[in-house]
CSV table of C-alpha atoms in Angstrom, one decimal:
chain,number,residue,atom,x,y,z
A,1,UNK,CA,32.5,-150.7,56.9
A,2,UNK,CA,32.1,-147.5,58.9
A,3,UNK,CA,33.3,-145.3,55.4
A,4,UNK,CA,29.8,-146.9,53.2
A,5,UNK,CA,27.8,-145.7,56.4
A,6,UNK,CA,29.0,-143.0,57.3
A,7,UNK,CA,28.8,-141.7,53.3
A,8,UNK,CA,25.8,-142.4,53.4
A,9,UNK,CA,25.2,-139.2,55.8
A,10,UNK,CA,23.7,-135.9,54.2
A,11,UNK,CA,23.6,-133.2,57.3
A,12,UNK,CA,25.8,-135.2,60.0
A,13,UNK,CA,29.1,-135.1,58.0
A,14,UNK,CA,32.9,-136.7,59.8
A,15,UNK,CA,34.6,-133.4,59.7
A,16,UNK,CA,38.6,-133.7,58.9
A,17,UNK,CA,40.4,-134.5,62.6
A,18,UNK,CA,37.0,-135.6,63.8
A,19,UNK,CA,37.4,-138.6,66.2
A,20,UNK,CA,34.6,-140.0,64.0
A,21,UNK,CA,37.2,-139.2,60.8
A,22,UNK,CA,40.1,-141.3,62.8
A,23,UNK,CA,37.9,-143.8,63.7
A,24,UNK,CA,36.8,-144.1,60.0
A,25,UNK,CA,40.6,-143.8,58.6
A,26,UNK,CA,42.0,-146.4,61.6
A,27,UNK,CA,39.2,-149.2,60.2
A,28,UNK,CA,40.2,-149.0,56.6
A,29,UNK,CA,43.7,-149.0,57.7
A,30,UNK,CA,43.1,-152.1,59.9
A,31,UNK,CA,41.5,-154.1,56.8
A,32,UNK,CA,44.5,-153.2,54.7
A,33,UNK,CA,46.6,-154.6,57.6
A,34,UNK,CA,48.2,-151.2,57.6
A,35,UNK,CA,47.1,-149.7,60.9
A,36,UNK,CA,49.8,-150.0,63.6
A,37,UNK,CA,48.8,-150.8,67.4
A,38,UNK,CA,49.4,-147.1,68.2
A,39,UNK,CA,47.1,-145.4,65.6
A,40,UNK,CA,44.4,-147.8,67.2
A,41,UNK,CA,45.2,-146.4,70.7
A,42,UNK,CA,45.2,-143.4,69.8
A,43,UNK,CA,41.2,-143.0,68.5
A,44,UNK,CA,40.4,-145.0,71.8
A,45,UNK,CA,42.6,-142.3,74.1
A,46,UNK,CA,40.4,-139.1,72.3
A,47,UNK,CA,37.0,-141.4,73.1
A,48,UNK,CA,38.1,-142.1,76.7
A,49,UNK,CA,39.1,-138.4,77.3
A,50,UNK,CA,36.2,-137.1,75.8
A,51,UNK,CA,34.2,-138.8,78.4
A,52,UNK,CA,36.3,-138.1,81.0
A,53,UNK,CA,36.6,-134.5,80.4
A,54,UNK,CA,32.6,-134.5,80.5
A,55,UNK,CA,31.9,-137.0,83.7
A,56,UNK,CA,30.6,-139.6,81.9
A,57,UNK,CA,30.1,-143.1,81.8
A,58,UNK,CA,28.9,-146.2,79.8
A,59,UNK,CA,29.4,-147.1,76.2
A,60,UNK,CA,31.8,-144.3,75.2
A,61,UNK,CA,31.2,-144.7,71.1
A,62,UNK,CA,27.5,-144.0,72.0
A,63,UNK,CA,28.4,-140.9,73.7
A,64,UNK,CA,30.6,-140.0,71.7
A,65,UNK,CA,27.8,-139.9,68.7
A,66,UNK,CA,25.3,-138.2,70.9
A,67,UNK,CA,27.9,-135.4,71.6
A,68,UNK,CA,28.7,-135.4,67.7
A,69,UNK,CA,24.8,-134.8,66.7
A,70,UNK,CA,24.4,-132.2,69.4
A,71,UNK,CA,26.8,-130.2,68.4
A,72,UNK,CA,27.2,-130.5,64.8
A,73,UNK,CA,26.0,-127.2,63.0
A,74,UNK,CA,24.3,-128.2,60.0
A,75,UNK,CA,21.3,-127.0,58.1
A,76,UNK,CA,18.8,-129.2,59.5
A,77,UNK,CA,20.1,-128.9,63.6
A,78,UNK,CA,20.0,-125.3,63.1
A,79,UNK,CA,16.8,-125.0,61.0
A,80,UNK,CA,15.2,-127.0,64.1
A,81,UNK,CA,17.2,-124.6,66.7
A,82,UNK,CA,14.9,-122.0,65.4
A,83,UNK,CA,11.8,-123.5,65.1
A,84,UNK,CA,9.1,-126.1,66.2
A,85,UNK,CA,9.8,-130.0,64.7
A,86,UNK,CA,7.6,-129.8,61.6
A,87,UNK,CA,7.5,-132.4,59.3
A,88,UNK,CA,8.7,-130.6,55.9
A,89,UNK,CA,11.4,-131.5,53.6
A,90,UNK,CA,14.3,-131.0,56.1
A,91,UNK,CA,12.5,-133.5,58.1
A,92,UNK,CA,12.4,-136.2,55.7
A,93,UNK,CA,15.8,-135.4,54.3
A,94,UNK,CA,17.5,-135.9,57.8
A,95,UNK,CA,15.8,-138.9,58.8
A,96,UNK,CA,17.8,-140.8,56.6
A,97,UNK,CA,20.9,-139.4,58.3
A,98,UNK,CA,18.8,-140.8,62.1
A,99,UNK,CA,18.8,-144.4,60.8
A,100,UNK,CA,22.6,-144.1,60.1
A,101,UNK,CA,23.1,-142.7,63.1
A,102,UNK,CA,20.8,-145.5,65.0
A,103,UNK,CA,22.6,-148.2,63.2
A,104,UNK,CA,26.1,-146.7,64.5
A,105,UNK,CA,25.2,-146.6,67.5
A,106,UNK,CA,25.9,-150.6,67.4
A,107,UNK,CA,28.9,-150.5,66.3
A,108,UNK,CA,31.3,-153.0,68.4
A,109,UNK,CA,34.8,-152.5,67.1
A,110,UNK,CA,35.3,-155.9,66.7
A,111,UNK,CA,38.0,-155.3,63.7
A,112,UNK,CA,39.7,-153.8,66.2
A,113,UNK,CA,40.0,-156.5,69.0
A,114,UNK,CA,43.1,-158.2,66.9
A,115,UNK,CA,44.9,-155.0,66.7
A,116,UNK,CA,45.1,-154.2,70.4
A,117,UNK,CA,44.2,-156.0,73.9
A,118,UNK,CA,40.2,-156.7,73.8
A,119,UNK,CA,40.3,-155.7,77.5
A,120,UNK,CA,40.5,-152.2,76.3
A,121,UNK,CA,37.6,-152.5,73.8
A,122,UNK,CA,35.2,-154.0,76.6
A,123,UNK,CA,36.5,-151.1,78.7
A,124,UNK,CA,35.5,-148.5,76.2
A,125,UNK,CA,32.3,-150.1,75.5
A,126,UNK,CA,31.1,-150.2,79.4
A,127,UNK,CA,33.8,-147.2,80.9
A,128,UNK,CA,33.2,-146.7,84.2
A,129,UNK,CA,34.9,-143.6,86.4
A,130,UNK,CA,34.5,-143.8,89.7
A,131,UNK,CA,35.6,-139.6,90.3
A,132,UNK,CA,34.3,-137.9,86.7
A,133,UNK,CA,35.6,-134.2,86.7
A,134,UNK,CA,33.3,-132.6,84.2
A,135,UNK,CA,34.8,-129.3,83.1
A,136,UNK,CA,31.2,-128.1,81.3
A,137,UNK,CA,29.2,-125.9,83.2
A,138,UNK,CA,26.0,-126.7,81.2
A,139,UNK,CA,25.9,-130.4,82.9
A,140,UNK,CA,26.6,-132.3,79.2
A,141,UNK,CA,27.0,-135.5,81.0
A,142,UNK,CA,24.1,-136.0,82.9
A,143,UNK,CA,22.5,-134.2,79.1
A,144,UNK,CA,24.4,-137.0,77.2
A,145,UNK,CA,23.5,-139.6,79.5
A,146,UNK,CA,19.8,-139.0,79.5
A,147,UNK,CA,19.8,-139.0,76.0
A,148,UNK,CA,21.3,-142.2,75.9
A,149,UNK,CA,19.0,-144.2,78.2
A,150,UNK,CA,16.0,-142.6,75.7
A,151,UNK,CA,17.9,-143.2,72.7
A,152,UNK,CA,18.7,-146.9,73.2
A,153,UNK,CA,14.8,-147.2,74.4
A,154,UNK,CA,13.6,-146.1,71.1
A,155,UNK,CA,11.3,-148.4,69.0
A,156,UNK,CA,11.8,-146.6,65.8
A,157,UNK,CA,13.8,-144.4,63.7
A,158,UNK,CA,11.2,-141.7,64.0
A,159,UNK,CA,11.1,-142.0,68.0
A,160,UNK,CA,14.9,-142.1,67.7
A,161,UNK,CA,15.2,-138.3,65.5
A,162,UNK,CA,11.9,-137.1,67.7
A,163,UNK,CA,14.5,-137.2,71.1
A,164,UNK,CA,17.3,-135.0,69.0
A,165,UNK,CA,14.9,-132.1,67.8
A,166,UNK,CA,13.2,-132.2,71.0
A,167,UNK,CA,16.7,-131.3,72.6
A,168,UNK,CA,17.4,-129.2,69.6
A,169,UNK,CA,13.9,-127.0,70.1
A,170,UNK,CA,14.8,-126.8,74.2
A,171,UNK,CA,18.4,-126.2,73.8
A,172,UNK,CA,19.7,-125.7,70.4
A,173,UNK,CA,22.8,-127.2,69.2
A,174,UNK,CA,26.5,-126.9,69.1
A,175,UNK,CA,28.9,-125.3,71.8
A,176,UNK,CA,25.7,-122.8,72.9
A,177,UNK,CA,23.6,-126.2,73.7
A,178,UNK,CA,26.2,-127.1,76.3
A,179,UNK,CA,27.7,-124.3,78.3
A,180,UNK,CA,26.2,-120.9,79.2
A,181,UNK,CA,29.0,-118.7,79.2
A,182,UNK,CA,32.1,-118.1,76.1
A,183,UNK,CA,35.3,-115.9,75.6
A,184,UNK,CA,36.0,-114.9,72.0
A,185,UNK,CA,39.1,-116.2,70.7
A,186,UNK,CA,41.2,-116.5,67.6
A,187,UNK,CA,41.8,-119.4,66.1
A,188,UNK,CA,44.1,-120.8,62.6
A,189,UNK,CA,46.4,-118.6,63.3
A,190,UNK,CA,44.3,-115.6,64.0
A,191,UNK,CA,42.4,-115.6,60.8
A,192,UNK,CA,39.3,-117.1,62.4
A,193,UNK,CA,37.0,-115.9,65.6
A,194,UNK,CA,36.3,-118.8,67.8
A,195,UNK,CA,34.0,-118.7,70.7
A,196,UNK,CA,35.5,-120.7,73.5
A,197,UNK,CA,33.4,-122.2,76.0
A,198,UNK,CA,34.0,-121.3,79.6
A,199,UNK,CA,33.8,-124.8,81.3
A,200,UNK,CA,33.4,-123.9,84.9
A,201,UNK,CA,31.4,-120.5,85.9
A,202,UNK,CA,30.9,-119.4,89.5
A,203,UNK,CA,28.1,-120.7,91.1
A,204,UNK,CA,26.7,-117.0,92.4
A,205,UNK,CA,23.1,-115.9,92.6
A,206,UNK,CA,21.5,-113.0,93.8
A,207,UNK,CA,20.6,-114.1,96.4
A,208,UNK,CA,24.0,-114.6,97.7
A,209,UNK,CA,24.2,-110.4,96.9
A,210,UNK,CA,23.3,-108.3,99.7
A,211,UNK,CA,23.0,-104.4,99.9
A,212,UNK,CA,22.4,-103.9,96.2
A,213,UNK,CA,18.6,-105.0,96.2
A,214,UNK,CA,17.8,-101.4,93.8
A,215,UNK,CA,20.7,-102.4,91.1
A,216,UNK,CA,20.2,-105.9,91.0
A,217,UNK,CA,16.3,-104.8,90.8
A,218,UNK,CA,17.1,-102.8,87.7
A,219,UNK,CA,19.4,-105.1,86.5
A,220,UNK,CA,17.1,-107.9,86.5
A,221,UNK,CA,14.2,-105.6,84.5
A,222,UNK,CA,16.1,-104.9,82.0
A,223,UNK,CA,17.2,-108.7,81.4
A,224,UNK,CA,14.5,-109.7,82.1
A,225,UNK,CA,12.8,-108.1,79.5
A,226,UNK,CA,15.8,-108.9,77.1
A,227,UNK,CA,15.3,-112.6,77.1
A,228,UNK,CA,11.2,-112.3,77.2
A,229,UNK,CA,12.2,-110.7,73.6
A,230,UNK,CA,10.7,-106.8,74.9
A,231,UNK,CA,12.6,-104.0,74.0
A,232,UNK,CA,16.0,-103.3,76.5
A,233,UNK,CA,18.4,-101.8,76.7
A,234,UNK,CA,22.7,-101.7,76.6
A,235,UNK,CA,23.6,-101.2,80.2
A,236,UNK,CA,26.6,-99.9,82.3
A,237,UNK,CA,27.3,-100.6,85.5
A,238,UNK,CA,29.9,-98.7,87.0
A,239,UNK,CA,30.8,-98.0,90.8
A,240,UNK,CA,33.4,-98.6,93.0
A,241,UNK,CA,36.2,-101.4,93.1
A,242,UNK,CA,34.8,-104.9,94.4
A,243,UNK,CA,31.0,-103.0,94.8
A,244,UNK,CA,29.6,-106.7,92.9
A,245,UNK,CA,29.2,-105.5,89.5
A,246,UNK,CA,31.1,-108.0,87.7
A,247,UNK,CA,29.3,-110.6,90.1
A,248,UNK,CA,26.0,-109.3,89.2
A,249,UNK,CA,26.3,-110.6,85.8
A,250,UNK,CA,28.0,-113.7,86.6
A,251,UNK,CA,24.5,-114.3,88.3
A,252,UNK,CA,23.0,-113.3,85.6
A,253,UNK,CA,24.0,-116.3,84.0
A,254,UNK,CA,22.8,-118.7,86.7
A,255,UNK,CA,19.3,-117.0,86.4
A,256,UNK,CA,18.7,-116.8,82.8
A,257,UNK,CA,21.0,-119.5,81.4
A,258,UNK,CA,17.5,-121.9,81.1
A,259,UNK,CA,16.0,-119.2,79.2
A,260,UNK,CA,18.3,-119.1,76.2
A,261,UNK,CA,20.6,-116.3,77.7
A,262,UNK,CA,24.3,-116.6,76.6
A,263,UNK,CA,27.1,-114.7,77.9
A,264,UNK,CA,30.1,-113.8,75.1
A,265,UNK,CA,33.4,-112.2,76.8
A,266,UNK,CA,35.2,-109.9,75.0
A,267,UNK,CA,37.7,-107.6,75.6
A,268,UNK,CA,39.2,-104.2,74.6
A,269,UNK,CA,41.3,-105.6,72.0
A,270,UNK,CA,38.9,-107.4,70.1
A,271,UNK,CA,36.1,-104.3,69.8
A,272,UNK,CA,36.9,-104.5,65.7
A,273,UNK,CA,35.4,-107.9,66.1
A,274,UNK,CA,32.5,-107.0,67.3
A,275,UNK,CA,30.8,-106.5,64.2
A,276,UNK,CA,31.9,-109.8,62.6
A,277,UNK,CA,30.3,-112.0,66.2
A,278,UNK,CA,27.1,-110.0,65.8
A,279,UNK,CA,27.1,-111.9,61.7
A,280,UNK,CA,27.9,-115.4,63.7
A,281,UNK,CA,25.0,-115.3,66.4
A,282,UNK,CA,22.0,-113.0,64.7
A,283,UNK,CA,20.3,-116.0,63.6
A,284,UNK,CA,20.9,-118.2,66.4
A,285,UNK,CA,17.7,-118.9,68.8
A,286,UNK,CA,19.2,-117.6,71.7
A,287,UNK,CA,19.4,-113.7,73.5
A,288,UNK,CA,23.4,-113.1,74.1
A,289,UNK,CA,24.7,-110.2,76.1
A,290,UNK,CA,28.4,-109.4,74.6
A,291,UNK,CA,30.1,-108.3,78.4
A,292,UNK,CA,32.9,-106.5,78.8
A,293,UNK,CA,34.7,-106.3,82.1
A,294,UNK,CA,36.3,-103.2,83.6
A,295,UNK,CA,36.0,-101.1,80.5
A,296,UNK,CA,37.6,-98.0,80.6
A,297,UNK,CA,40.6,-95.9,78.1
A,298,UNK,CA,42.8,-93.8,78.3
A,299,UNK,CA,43.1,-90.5,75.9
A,300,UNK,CA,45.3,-92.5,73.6
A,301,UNK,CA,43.3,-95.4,72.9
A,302,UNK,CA,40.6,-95.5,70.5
A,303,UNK,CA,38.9,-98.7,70.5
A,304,UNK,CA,36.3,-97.1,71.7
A,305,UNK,CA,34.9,-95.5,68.6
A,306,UNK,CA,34.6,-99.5,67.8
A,307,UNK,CA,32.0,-99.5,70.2
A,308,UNK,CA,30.5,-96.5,69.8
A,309,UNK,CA,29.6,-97.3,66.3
A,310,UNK,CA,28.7,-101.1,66.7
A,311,UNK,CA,26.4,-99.7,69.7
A,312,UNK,CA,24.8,-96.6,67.9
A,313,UNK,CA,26.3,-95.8,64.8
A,314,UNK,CA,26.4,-98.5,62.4
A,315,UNK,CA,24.2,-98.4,59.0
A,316,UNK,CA,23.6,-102.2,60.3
A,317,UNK,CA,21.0,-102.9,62.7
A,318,UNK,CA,22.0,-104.4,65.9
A,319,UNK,CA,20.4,-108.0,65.9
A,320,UNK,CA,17.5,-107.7,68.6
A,321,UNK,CA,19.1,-110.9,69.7
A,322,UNK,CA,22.1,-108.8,71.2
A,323,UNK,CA,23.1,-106.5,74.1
A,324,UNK,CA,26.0,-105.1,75.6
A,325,UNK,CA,26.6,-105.1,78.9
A,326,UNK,CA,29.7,-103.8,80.8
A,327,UNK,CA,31.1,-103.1,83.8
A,328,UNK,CA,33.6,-99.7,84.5
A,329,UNK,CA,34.7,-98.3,88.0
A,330,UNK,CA,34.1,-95.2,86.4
A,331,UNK,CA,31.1,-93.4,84.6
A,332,UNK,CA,33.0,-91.4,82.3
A,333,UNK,CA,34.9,-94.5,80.6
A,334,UNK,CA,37.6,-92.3,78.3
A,335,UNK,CA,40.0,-90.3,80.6
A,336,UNK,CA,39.6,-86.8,80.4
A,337,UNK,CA,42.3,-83.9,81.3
A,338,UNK,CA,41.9,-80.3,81.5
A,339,UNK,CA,43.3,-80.2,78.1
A,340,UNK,CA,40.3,-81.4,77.0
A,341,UNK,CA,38.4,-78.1,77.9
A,342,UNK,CA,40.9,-75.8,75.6
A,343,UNK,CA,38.8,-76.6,72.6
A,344,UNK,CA,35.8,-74.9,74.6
A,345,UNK,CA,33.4,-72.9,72.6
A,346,UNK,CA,31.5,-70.0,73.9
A,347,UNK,CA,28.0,-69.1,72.2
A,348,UNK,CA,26.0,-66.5,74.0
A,349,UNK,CA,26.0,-68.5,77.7
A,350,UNK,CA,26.8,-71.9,76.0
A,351,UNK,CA,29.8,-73.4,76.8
A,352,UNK,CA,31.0,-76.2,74.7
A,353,UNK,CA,33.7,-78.6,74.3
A,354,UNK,CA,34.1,-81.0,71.3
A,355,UNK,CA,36.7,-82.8,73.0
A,356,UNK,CA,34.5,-83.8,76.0
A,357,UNK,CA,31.4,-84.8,74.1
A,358,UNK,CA,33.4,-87.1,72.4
A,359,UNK,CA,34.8,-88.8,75.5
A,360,UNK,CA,31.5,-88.9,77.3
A,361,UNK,CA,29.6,-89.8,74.4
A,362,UNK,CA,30.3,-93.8,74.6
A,363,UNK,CA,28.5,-93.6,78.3
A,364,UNK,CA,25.6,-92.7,76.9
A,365,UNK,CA,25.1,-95.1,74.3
A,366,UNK,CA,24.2,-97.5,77.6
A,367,UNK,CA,20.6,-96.7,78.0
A,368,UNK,CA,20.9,-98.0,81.8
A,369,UNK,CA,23.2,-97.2,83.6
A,370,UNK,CA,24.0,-98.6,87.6
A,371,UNK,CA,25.4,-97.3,89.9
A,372,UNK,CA,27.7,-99.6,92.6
A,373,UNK,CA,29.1,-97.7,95.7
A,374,UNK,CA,31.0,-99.3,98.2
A,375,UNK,CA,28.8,-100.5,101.0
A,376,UNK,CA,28.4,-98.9,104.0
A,377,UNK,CA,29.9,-100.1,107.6
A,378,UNK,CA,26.5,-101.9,108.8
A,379,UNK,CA,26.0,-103.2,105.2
A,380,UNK,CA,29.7,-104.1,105.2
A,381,UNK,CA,28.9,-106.4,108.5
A,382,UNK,CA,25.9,-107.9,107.2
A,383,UNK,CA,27.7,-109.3,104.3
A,384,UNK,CA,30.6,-110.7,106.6
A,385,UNK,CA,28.0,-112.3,109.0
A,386,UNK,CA,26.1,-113.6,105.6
A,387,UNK,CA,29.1,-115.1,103.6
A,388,UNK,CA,30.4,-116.6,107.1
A,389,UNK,CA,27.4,-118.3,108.0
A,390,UNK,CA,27.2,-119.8,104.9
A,391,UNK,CA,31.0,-120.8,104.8
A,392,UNK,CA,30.1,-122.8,108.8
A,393,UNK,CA,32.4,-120.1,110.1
A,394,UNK,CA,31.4,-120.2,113.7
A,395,UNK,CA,32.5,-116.7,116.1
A,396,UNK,CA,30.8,-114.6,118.3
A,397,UNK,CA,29.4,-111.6,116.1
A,398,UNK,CA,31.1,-109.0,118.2
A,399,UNK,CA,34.3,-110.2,117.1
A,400,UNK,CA,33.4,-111.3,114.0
A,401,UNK,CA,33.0,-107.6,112.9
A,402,UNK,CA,36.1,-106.6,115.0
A,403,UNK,CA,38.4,-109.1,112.4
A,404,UNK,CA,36.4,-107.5,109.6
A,405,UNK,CA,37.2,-104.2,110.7
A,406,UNK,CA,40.7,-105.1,111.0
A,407,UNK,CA,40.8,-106.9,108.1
A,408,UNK,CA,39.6,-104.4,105.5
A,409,UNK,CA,42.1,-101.4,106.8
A,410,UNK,CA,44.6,-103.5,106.0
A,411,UNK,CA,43.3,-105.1,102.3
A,412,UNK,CA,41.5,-101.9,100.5
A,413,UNK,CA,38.4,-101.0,102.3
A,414,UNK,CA,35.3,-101.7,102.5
A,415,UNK,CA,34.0,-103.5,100.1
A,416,UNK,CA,32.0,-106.9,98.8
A,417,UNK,CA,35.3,-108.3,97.4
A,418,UNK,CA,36.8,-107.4,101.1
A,419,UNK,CA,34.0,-109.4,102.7
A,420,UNK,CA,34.5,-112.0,100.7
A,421,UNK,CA,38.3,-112.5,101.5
A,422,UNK,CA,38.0,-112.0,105.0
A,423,UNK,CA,35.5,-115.2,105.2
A,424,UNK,CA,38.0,-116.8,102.9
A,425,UNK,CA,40.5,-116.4,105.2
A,426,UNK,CA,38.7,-117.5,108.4
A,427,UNK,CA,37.4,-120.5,106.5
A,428,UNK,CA,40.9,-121.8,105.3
A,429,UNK,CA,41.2,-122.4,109.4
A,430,UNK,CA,44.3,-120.1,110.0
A,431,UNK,CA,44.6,-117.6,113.1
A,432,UNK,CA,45.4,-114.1,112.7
């Protein structure tokens, strides 16, 4: 029975509401004579939209076990995360747990077959999708897939845990091994952070980026140096509205995503978080920039001083494994008023306010800071003619720029954002 095998596991345990755990709780049931058609279906719905959900094909028990061991946190996953395969006493421990996990890996659901049409069991055992949407950005199926072929290969148990730590030393494990980019969430109610993966990231590089060669020069330095493990820094950039500064980090992760880089979203309302992610990823073998998007407050907010502290301030070290990075249309990012000034000190020639070192303080806790202005008109027409060429948008250039011009007085000036509609628009096919 799956329950004496599965026991029998000491790092890879079937976690409550697992599909692994229903699988488990359907068999017994079935031997008892106990487990209705429906509780069998429903085990066999969570494999097949696993899969789906992924793009993948083939025996979906065995993928589902692959995904189970790559992403299950345990002592031993992460203690190879962080380090070379070695053979020590985690080694041996877990590779009990591989021959479990070789011998399930056979399993045929053959208790099963009486319970419900057979036809779905061969199905599930030999799926095939003939249009798989994946919704991971990190390619898990073609991952999981690979794995498989490699898996099924092996001669021994050894060969069989060598292919999981050599995936675990290249990638790491869990939700981090599988997508590039998360947002923090809460979860049970709000008592727990959660990061949720973000499944489908744009595809944008910087090469796609024109005009901003200097700031995405700068911007690549300092991340550069970040995930090579050399001292960087927190950066800010700042600049006009639809300048590319958001899309300068998206790129980022599409440049450094191979290197370990990870990209956390947070936002305003979570800054008193901040301090508890920084516990949940210091020890993970990857570099994560925490990014926050259009970051700015007004006098009466003071999130901020969340920030401020997390950033510089804190008794707690900043893991070296950590940088901010945000984005602001603004370089001051607290509003100030001329009421600000009222508080202003005079010493000798010194004139000092309290009130406005405060506000402007938070800027300069970002030890780079880059600047984003709108593009000028020529740099405003070689986007166009760049994104339009690449969308097969086919016009004489004259007129090209002509609808650009047009287009931009009437949608917010000039900008990359702007450029980026107007070829939008011309490549939907509809006529001014």
């Amino acid at each position: 029975m799956l329950r004496e095998e599965v026991n029998g596991l000491l790092f890879f345990r079937a976690k409550s509401g697992s599909i692994l755990s229903d699988i488990i709780d359907a068999e017994e049931r079935s031997f008892r004579d106990t487990a209705p058609e429906a509780t069998v279906l429903s085990v066999m719905n969570r494999l097949v939209s696993l899969s789906a959900s992924m793009g993948i094909e083939g025996n979906l028990w065995q993928n589902y076990l692959i995904h189970f061991a790559l992403t299950d946190e345990n002592a031993y996953t992460l203690s190879r995360e962080r380090s070379e395969a070695r053979e020590d006493s985690f080694s041996a421990l877990a590779l009990g747990d591989y021959a479990i996990l070789q011998k399930l890996m056979d399993y045929d659901f053959s208790e099963f077959r009486r319970l419900i049409n057979p036809v779905i069991i061969d199905n599930i055992l030999d799926f095939h999708n003939s249009k798989p949407a994946s919704e991971y950005s990190g390619a898990a199926g073609e991952m999981i897939t690979a794995m498989r072929e490699k898996l099924i290969a092996s001669k021994s148990t050894a060969e069989f845990k060598a292919i999981f730590d050599a995936h675990y030393e290249s990638r790491g494990t869990g939700d981090f091994a599988y997508c590039d980019a998360f947002r923090l969430v809460s979860a049970e109610g709000g008592n727990k952070l959660k990061f949720k993966p973000i499944r489908a990231t744009e595809k944008v590089s910087f090469a796609d980026m024109i005009a901003y060669e200097s700031q995405i020069g700068e911007l690549k330095r300092n991340t550069e140096a970040f995930v090579e493990g050399r001292p960087a820094n927190n950066v800010l950039l700042y600049g006009d509205s639809g300048s590319g500064k958001s899309t300068s980090v998206k790129a980022l992760i599409n440049e450094y995503s191979s290197r370990g880089l990870r990209i956390i979203e947070i936002h305003k309302h979570q800054f008193k978080c901040i301090s508890e992610v920084l516990k949940r990823v210091k020890t993970r073998n990857y570099r994560f920039i925490l990014y926050i998007d259009d970051l700015s407050f007004e006098e009466f907010e003071i999130e901020y001083k969340y920030l401020k502290a997390v950033i510089e301030g804190d008794l707690e070290i900043k893991p070296e494994n950590v940088l901010i990075y945000a984005t602001s249309n603004r370089r001051h990012l607290i509003k100030e008023t001329f009421a600000d000034r009222k508080d202003m000190e005079h010493i000798g020639e010194i004139h000092r306010s309290d009130t406005i070192e405060e506000k402007t303080s938070l800027s300069t806790r970002f030890g780079v800071q880059i600047y984003y202005p709108s593009p000028a008109r020529q740099e405003y027409h070689a986007i166009v003619r760049d994104l339009a060429s690449k969308a097969g948008v086919e016009m004489d250039e004259a007129e090209l720029f002509v609808k650009a011009d047009a287009w931009e007085i009437r949608h917010g000036g000039v900008s990359c954002r702007t450029a980026r509609q107007f070829v939008d628009y011309l490549a939907s096919g509809k006529e001014e």
